[in-house]
């Protein structure tokens, strides 16, 4: 059934609203990290703010690990399900997990709730990307992926700073109750606007998992998880960088988040257009830009101008990577499209967990709040190396395939009877 342009736009907006809610639940914790640390870890906070902030960073790591576990599990088990019903199930789980995080009393229980809320993250983005790509039509997959991700990046412009300010004023628990309300609204929007789309009736768990036999899939996942860790090493601890390194008031934190969010929004659309043109070129350009922006932030964060400018550039470069990696995975995954679309977010959140953890280790070791930025810069190096390896492997496979084709053609000529 053909859909009107208005219906298509409404469906894309509903999918993007889900991305907006995910952006809130994932990134608000970074802006409210000191508030979470002071409330949930009062004994450690009274002794050392740095140690408390470093341990509160586990809340970011727990969310990231939930994405890593949930993305392949849900995508593989549910590939046959109708896509709309799967999206609705994911949003319902988001709502319940975020609500639990807002009301549970202890650090350990909130940690578990963060893990639960993250389980549908990758599956939602993966299935939403497939729905958006089908709605956009051929030749526009990168832009379809970018449209779904636009909700997440716009959340970092408007939602995360607003909710961060609300959390600073009214308490972080009120902030998370508002995030749960956004997911409830998303459920209604998806229910009303997204058209029915069948799942893949031929999909099986075994078939979906065969994508892990492909070396290029592993290389793409590693590119995302290691290279993207540089962004999360910085973003996780941006609040204490603003207050302790730049010496600015806590009320400035939301404005720095706005700068990062604007950068992420611009980078997302640039990455989507770049992926439609050349995925590999886009990856290399983004990694180069990320390395430059991380180095600039590490060297100038004590200056408000340097902090805002390079935080913005970090957002641009890192966000542009996501649609490029997503498209690359869809290109190399063969029949396992549902799983490939979902595990991109698993790989990025391995980067999230890795960056948050390593940044916390360096802070707890006494290297200061800028040390995660240097950790991020170091992580860019293996990310680039893996991208280069992916290109070399692909070219070698193409040459081998060409050589086999030539040999088969020569054999056919030799076997042809003389006339």
Coordinates of N, CA, C and O in Angstrom, one line a residue, residues 3 154 156 185 265 279 281 286 297 324 385 395 408:
X3 N 1.9 5.0 0.7 CA 1.6 6.0 1.8 C 1.7 7.4 1.2 O 2.6 7.7 0.4
X154 N 19.0 15.6 18.3 CA 18.2 16.8 18.7 C 17.9 16.7 20.3 O 17.9 17.8 20.9
X156 N 20.1 16.0 22.3 CA 21.2 16.6 22.9 C 21.3 18.1 22.8 O 22.1 18.8 23.4
X185 N 4.7 8.9 25.6 CA 4.2 9.6 24.4 C 4.7 9.0 23.1 O 3.9 8.9 22.1
X265 N 23.9 17.0 16.0 CA 22.8 17.1 15.0 C 23.4 17.3 13.6 O 23.0 16.7 12.6
X279 N 30.9 5.4 2.1 CA 31.0 5.0 3.5 C 32.4 5.1 4.0 O 32.7 5.7 5.1
X281 N 35.2 6.7 2.8 CA 35.7 8.0 2.9 C 35.2 8.8 4.1 O 35.9 9.5 4.8
X286 N 35.8 11.4 9.3 CA 35.3 11.6 10.7 C 36.3 11.3 11.8 O 36.4 12.0 12.8
X297 N 40.3 20.0 22.5 CA 39.6 20.1 23.8 C 40.6 19.9 25.0 O 40.5 20.6 26.0
X324 N 27.4 6.3 9.3 CA 28.4 5.6 8.4 C 28.6 4.2 8.8 O 28.6 3.3 7.9
X385 N 43.1 2.3 12.6 CA 43.8 1.1 12.1 C 42.8 0.0 11.7 O 43.0 -0.7 10.6
X395 N 39.4 -5.1 -0.3 CA 40.1 -5.0 -1.6 C 40.7 -6.4 -2.0 O 40.7 -6.8 -3.2
X408 N 37.3 -18.8 -14.3 CA 36.1 -19.6 -14.8 C 35.8 -19.3 -16.2 O 35.4 -20.1 -17.0

